[in-house]
CSV table of C-alpha atoms in Angstrom, one decimal:
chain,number,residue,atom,x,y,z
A,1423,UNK,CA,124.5,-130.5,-36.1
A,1424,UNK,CA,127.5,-131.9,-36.8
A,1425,UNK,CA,129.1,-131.5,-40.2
A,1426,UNK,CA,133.2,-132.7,-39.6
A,1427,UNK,CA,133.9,-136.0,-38.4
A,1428,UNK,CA,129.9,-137.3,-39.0
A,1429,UNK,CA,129.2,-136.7,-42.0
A,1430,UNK,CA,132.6,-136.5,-44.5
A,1431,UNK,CA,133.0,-139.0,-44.8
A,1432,UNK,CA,143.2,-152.4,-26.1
A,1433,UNK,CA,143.7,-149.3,-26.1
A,1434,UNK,CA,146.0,-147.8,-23.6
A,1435,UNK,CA,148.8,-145.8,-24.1
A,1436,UNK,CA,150.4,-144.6,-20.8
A,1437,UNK,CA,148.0,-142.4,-19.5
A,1438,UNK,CA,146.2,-142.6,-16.0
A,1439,UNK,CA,143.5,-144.7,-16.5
A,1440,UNK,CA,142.4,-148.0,-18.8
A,1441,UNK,CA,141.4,-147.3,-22.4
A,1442,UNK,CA,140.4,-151.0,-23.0
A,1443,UNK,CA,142.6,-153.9,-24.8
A,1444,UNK,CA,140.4,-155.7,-27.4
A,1445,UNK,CA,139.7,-155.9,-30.6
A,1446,UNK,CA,143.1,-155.0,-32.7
A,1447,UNK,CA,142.4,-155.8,-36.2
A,1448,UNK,CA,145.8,-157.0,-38.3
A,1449,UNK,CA,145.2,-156.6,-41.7
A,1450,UNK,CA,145.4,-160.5,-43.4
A,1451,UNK,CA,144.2,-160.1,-47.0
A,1452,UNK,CA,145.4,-162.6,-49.5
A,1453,UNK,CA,148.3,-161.6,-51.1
A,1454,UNK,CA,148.4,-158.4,-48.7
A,1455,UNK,CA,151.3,-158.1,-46.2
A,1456,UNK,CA,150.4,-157.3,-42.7
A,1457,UNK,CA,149.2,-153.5,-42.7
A,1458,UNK,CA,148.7,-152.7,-38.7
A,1459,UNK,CA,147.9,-154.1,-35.3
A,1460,UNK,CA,145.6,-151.6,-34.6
A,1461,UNK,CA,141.8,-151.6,-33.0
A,1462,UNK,CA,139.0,-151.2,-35.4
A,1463,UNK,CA,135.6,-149.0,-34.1
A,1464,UNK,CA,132.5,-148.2,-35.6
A,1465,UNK,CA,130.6,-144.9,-35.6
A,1466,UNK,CA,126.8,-145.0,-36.3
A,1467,UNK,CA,124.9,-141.5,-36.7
A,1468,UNK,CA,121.2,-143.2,-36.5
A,1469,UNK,CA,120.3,-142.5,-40.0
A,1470,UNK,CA,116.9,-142.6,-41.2
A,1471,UNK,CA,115.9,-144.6,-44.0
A,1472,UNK,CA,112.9,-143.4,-46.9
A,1473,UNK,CA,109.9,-145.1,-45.5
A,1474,UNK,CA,111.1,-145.5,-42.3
A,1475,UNK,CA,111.4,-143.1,-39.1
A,1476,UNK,CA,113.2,-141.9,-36.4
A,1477,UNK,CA,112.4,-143.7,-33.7
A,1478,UNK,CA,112.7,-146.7,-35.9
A,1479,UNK,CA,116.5,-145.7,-36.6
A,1480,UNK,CA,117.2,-145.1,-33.0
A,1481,UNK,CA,116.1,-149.3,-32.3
A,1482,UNK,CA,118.2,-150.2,-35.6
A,1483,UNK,CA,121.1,-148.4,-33.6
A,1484,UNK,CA,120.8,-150.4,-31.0
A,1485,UNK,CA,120.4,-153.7,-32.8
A,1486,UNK,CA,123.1,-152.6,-34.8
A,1487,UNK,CA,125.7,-152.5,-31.4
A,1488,UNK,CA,125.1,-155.5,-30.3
A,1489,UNK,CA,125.5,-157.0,-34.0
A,1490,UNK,CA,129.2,-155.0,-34.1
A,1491,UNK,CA,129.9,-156.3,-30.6
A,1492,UNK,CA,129.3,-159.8,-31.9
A,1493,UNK,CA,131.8,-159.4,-34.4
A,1494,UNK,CA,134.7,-158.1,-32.8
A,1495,UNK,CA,135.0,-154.5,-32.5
A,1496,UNK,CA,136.3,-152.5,-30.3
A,1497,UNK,CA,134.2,-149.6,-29.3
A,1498,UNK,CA,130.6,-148.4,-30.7
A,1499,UNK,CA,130.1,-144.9,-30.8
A,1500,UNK,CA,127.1,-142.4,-31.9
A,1501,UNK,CA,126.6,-138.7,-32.6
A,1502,UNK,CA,124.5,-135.4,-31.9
A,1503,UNK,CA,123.1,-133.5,-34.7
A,1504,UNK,CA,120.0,-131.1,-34.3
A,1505,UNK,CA,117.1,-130.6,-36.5
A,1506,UNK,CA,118.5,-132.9,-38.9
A,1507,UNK,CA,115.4,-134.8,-41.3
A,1508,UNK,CA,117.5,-137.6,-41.9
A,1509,UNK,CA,119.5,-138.1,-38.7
A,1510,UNK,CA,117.6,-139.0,-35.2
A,1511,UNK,CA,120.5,-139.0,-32.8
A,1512,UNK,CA,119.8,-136.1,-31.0
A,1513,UNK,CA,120.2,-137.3,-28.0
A,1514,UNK,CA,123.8,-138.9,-27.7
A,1515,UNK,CA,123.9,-140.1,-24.0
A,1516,UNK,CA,120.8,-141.3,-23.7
A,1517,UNK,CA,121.2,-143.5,-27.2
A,1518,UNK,CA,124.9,-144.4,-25.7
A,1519,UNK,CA,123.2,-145.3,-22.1
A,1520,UNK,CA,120.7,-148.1,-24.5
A,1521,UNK,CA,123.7,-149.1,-26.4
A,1522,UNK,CA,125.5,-150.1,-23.2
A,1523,UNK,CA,122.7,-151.6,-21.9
A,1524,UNK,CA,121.9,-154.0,-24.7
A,1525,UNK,CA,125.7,-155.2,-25.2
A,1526,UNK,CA,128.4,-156.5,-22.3
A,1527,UNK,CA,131.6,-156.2,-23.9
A,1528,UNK,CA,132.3,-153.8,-26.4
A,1529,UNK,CA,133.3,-150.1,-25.3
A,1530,UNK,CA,130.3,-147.4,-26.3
A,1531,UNK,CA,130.6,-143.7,-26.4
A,1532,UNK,CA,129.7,-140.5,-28.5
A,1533,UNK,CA,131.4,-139.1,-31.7
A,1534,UNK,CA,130.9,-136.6,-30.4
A,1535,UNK,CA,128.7,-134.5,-28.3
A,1536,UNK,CA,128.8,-130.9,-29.4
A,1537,UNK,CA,130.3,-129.3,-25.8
A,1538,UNK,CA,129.7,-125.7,-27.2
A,1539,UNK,CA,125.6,-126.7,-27.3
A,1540,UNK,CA,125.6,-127.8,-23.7
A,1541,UNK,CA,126.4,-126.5,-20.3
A,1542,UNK,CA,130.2,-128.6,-18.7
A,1543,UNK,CA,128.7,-129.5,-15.9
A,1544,UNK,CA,125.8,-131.1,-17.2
A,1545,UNK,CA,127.8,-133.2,-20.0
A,1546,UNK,CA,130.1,-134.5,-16.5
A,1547,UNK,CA,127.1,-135.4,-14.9
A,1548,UNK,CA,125.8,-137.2,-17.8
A,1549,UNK,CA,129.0,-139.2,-18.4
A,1550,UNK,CA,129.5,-139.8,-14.5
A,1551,UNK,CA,126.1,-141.8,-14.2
A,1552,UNK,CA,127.1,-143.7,-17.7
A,1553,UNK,CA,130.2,-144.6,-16.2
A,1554,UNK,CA,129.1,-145.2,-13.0
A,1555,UNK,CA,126.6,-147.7,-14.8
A,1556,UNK,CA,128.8,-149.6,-17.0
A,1557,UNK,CA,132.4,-149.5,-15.4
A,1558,UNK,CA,135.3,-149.4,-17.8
A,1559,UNK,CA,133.3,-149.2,-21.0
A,1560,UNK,CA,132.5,-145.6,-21.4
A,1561,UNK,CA,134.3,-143.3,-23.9
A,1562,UNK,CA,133.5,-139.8,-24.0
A,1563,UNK,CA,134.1,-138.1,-27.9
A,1564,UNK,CA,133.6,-134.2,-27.8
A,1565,UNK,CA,133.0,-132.1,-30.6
A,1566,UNK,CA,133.3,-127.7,-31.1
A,1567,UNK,CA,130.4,-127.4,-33.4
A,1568,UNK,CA,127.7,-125.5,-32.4
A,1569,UNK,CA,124.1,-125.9,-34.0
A,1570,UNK,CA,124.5,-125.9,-37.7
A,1571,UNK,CA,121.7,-122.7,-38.2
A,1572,UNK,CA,120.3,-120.1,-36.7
A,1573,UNK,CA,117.5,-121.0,-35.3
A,1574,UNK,CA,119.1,-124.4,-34.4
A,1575,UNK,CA,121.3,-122.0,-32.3
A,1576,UNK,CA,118.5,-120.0,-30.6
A,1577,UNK,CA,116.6,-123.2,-29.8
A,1578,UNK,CA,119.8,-124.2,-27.8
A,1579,UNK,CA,120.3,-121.4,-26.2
A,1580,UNK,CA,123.6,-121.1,-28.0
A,1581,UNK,CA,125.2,-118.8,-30.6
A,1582,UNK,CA,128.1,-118.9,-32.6
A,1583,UNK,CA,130.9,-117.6,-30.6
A,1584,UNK,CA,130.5,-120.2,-28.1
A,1585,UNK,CA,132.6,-122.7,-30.7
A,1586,UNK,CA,135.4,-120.1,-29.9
A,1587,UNK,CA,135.2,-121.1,-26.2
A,1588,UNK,CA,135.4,-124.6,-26.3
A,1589,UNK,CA,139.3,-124.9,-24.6
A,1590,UNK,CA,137.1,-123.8,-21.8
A,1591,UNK,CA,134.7,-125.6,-22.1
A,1592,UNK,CA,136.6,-128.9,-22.4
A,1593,UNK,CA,138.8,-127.1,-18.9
A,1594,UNK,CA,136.0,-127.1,-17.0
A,1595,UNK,CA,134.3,-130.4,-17.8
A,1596,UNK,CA,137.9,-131.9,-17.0
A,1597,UNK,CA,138.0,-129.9,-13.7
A,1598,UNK,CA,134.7,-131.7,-12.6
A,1599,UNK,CA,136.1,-135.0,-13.2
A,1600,UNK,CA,139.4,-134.4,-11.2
A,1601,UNK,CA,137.6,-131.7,-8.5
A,1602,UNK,CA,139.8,-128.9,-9.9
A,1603,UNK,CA,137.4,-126.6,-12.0
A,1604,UNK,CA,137.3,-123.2,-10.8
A,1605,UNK,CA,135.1,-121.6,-13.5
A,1606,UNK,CA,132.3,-122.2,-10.3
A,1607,UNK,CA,133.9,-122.7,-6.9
A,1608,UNK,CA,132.4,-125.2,-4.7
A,1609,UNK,CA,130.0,-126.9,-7.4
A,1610,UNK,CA,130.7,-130.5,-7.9
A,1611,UNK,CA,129.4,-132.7,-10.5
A,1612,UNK,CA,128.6,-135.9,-9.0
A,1613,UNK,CA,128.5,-138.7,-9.4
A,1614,UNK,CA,131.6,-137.9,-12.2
A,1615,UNK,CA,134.0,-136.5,-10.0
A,1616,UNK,CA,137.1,-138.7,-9.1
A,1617,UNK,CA,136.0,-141.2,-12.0
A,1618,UNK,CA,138.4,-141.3,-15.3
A,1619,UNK,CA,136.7,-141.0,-18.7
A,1620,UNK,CA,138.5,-141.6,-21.6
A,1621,UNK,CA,138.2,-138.3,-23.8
A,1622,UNK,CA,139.0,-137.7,-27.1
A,1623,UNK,CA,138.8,-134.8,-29.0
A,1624,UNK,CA,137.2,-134.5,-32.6
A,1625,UNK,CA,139.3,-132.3,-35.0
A,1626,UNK,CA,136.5,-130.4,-36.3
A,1627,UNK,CA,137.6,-126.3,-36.5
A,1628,UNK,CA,140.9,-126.0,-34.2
A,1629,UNK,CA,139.7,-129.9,-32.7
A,1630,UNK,CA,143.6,-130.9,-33.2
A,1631,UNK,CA,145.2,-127.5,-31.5
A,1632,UNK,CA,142.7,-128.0,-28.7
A,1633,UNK,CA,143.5,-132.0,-28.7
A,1634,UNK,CA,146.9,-131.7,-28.7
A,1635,UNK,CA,147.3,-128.7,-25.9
A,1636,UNK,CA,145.0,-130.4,-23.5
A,1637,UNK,CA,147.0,-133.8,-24.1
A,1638,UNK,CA,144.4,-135.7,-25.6
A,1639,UNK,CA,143.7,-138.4,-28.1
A,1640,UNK,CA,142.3,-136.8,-31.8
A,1641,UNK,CA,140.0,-138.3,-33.6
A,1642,UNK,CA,140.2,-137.0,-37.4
A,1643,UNK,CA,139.1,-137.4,-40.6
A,1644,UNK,CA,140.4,-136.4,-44.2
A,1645,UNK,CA,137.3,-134.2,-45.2
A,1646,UNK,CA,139.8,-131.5,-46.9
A,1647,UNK,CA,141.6,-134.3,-48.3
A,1648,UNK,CA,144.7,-136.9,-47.0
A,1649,UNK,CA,147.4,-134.5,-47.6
A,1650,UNK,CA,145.9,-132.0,-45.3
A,1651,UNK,CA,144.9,-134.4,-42.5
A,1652,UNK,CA,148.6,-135.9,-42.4
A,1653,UNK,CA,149.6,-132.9,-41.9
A,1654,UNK,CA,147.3,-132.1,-39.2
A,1655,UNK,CA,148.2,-135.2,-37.2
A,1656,UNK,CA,151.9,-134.3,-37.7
A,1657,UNK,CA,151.2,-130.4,-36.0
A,1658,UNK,CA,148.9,-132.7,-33.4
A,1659,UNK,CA,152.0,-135.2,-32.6
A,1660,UNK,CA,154.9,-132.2,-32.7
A,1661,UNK,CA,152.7,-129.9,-30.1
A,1662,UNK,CA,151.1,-132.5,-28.0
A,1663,UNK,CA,151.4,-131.3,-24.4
A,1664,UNK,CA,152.2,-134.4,-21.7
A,1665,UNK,CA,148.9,-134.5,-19.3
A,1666,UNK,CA,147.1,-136.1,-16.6
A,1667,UNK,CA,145.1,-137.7,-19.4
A,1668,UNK,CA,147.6,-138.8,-21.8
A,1669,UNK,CA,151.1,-139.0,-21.6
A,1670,UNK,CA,152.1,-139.1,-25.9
A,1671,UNK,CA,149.7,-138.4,-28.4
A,1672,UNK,CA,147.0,-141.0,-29.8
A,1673,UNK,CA,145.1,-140.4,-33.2
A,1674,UNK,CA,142.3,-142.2,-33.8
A,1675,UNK,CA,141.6,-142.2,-38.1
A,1676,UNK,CA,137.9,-141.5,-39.1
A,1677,UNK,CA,136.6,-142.6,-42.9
A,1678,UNK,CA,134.0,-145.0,-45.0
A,1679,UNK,CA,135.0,-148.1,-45.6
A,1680,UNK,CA,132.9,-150.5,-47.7
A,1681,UNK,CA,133.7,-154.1,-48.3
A,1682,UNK,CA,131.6,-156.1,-50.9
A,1683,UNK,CA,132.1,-159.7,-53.0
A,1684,UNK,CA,132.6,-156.8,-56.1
A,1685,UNK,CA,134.5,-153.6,-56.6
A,1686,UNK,CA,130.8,-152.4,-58.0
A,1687,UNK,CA,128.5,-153.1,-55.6
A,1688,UNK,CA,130.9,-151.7,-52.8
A,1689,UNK,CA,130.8,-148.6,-54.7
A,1690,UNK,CA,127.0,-148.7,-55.0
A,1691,UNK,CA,126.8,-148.9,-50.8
A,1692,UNK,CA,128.3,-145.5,-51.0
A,1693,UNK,CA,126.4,-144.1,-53.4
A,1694,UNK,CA,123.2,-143.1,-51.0
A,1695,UNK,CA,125.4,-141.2,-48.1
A,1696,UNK,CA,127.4,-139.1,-50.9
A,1697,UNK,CA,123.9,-138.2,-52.5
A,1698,UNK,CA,123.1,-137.2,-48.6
A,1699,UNK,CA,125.8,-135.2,-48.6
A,1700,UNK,CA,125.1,-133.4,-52.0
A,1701,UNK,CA,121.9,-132.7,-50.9
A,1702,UNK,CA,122.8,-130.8,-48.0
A,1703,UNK,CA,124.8,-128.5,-49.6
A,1704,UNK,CA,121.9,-127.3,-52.1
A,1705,UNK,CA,119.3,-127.4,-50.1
A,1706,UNK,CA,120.6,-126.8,-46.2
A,1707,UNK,CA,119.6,-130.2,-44.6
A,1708,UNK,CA,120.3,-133.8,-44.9
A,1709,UNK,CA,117.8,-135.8,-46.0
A,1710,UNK,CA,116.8,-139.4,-45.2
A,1711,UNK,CA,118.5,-142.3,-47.3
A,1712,UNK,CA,117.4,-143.0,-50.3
A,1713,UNK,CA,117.7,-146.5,-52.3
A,1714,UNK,CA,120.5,-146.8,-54.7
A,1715,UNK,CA,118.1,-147.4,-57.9
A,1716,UNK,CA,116.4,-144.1,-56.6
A,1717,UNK,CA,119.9,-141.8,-56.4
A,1718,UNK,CA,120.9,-143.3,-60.3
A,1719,UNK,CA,117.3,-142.1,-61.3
A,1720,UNK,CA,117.6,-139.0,-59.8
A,1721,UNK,CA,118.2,-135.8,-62.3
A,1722,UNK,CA,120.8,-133.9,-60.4
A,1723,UNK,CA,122.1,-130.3,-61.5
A,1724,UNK,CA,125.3,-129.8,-62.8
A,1725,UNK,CA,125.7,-128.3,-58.9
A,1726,UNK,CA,124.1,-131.3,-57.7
A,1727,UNK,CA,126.1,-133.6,-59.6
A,1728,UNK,CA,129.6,-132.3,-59.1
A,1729,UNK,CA,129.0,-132.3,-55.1
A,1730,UNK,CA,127.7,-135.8,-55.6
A,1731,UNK,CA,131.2,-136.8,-57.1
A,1732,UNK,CA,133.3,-134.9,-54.7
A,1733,UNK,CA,131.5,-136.7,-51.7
A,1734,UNK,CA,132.7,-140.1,-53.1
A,1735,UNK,CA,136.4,-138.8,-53.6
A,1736,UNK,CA,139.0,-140.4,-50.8
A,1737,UNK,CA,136.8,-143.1,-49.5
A,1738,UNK,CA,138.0,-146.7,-49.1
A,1739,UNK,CA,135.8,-149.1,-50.9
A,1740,UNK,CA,136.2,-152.6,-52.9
A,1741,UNK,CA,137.2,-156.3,-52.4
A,1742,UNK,CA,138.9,-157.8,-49.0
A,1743,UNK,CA,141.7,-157.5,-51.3
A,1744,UNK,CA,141.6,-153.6,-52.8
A,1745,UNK,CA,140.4,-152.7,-49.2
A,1746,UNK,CA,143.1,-154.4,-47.7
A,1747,UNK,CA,145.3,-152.6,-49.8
A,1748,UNK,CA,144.1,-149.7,-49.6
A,1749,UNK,CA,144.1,-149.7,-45.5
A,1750,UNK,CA,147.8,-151.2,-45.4
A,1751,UNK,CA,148.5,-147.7,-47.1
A,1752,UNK,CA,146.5,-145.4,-45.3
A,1753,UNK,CA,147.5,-146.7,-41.8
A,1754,UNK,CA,151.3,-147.0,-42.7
A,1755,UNK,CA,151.2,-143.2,-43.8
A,1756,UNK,CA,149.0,-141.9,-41.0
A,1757,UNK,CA,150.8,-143.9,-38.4
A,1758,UNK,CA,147.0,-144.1,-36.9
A,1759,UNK,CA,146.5,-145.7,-33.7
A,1760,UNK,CA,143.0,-146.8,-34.0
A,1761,UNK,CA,140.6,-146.6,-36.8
A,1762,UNK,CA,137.2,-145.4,-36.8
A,1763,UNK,CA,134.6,-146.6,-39.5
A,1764,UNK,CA,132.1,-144.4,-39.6
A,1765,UNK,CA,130.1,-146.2,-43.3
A,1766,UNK,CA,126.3,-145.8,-43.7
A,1767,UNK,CA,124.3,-146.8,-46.4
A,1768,UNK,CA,120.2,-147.4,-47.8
A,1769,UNK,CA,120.6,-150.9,-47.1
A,1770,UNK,CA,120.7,-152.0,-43.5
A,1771,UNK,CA,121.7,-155.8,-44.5
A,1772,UNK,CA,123.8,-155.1,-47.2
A,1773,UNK,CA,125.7,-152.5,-44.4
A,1774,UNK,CA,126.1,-155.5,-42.1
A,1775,UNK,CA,127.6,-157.8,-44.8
A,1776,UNK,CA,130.3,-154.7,-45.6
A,1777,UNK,CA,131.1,-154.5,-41.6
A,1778,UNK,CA,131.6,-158.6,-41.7
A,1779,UNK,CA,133.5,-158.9,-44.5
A,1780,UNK,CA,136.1,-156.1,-42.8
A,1781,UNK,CA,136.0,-157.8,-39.3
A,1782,UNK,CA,136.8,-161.3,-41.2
A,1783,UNK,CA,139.4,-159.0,-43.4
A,1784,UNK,CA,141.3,-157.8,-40.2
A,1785,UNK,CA,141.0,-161.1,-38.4
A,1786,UNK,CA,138.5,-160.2,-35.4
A,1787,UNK,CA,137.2,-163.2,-33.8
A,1788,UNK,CA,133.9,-162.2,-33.2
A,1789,UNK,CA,131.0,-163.8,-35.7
A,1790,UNK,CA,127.9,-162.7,-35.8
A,1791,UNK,CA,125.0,-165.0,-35.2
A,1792,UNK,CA,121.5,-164.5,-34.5
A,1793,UNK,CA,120.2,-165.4,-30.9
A,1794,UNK,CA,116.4,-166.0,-30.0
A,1795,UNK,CA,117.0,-162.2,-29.0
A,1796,UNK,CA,117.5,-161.3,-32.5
A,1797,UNK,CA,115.8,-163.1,-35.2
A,1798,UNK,CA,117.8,-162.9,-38.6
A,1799,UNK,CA,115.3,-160.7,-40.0
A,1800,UNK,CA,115.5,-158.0,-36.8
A,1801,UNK,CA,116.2,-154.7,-38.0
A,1802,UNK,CA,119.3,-153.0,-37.2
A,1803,UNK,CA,121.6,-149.6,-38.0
């Protein structure tokens, strides 16, 4: 399970191979000056819904990239958690792999697979045949975390101190890519080796050490506040070493955003993901997403209800206007080169409308509309 980047919450720049050039968002709110010229993404962990399912969630991640294709964005990404009740992407390639295969445009990847849970050469092979499948539209996010319990550990095979081994990890799953590993002479991971990835590196423990060592884009997010990731991304940009896969650093910005006609009901789409999170950290496990009308009911404890509050601190919610705002800030401060939206709420429509209203807010020409394919009632992420 994956507790940084997931749940706290065009492209190239001079490095060997294509990132991708699309989708860069410029910030034209009324009365806003222009924030950015930056690409906008999208994250989607697969959650589950109260009286839905798993494999229900999976299909509504699907539906959900081909909706965020239609409106612009730049790359689709989802996560790995384990054992999780209220997540059900467990499985990051494979979901990826269906992602790709329902959309024709937009750039899909993973946010990250955990690298510590699995074995390098296997993750190479995985991302070679994804690649090899979809050419130029495969982005490969890696996380350090290792299975968030015990016995979510010994089911993988893993234990703790294989987090502490991930710059080895991430050497060796380079080495099959370029034909250079040693770790295992004269094993090859095919059909990855000689094709170019595009990697990036959550900042998740050391993430922005390792990122910036290995020369390779970060992906971060402020989960111990904005102070503390600005100052992360400046030690990432001051000790970023040159490398086959980058040649200057590139920081991708994680965070919720929510975009609604009202500063109130924006609020309210955040309001099921921070009780999520509040949840986890009484009772060990996230639990599917609950209604808004059923979090205000809910008689938290005075544990409960201060977790509750601090999950809602630092996120970016309101009208095109206040979001606008608050973006033009945030990006100007952080210097960010792309910016990841990782929001998830109850309400799968009410979701969509947020992720419109931004594209329309940042000027992305894509506009969603329903194809025979996909009814207007079709479920999605």
């Amino acid at each position: 399970m994956n507790l940084g980047l997931g749940f706290r919450f065009g492209f190239g720049f001079g490095c060997g191979f294509d990132l991708g050039e699309s989708s860069y968002g410029t910030i034209v709110g009324p009365g806003v000056s222009i924030a950015a010229t930056v690409p906008f993404s999208v994250l989607d962990r697969s959650r589950i819904r109260e009286g839905s399912d798993g494999p229900q969630a999976l299909r509504d991640s699907v539906a959900f990239g081909r909706r965020i294709e239609a409106l612009g964005y730049h790359r689709f990404w989802v996560s790995e958690h384990h054992s999780v009740p209220g997540v059900a992407g467990s499985a990051p390639t494979v979901l990826a792999a269906a992602v790709a295969a329902a959309t024709s445009t937009i750039r899909v990847g993973t946010g990250g697979v955990m690298l510590p849970n699995h074995q390098p050469l296997v993750v190479a092979e995985q991302f070679g045949v994804l690649e090899s499948l979809f050419p130029g539209r495969i982005d490969m996010g890696l996380g350090r975390s290792v299975g968030f319990t015990d016995g979510i550990r010994k089911a993988l095979g893993r234990d703790k101190q294989d987090a502490a081994d991930f710059p080895g990890q991430l050497a060796e799953l380079l080495g099959y890519f370029t034909g250079t590993q040693t770790t295992h002479p004269q094993v090859h991971a095919h059909p990855a080796e000689g094709l170019r990835v595009p990697v990036f590196v959550l900042a998740t423990g050391q993430g922005a050490r390792v990122a910036a060592e290995a020369g390779l884009p970060l992906v971060i997010a402020a989960v111990r506040g904005e102070d503390a990731m600005l100052r992360a991304i400046e030690q990432y940009r001051r000790d970023f070493r040159p490398s086959a896969w980058g040649e200057r650093p590139y920081v991708v910005l994680s965070g919720t955003v929510a975009v609604a006609e009202t500063t109130r009901e924006a609020r309210a789409l955040l309001l099921p993901e921070a009780w999520s999170t509040a949840y986890s950290r009484t009772h060990g496990e996230f639990p599917p997403l609950a209604s808004v009308d059923t979090i205000l009911a809910t008689a938290m404890t005075e544990r409960e209800r201060t977790l509750y509050e601090e999950a809602r601190r630092g996120q970016l919610y309101g009208t095109a206007d206040e979001v606008a705002a608050g973006l033009q800030k945030l990006l100007a401060r952080s210097e960010a080169d792309e910016f990841l939206v990782t929001t998830s709420t109850y309400d799968r429509e009410a979701l969509l409308d947020s992720y419109t209203r931004l594209a329309r807010l940042l000027g992305l020409t894509g506009v969603w509309t329903p194809s025979p394919a996909t009814p207007p009632g079709t479920a999605m992420g």
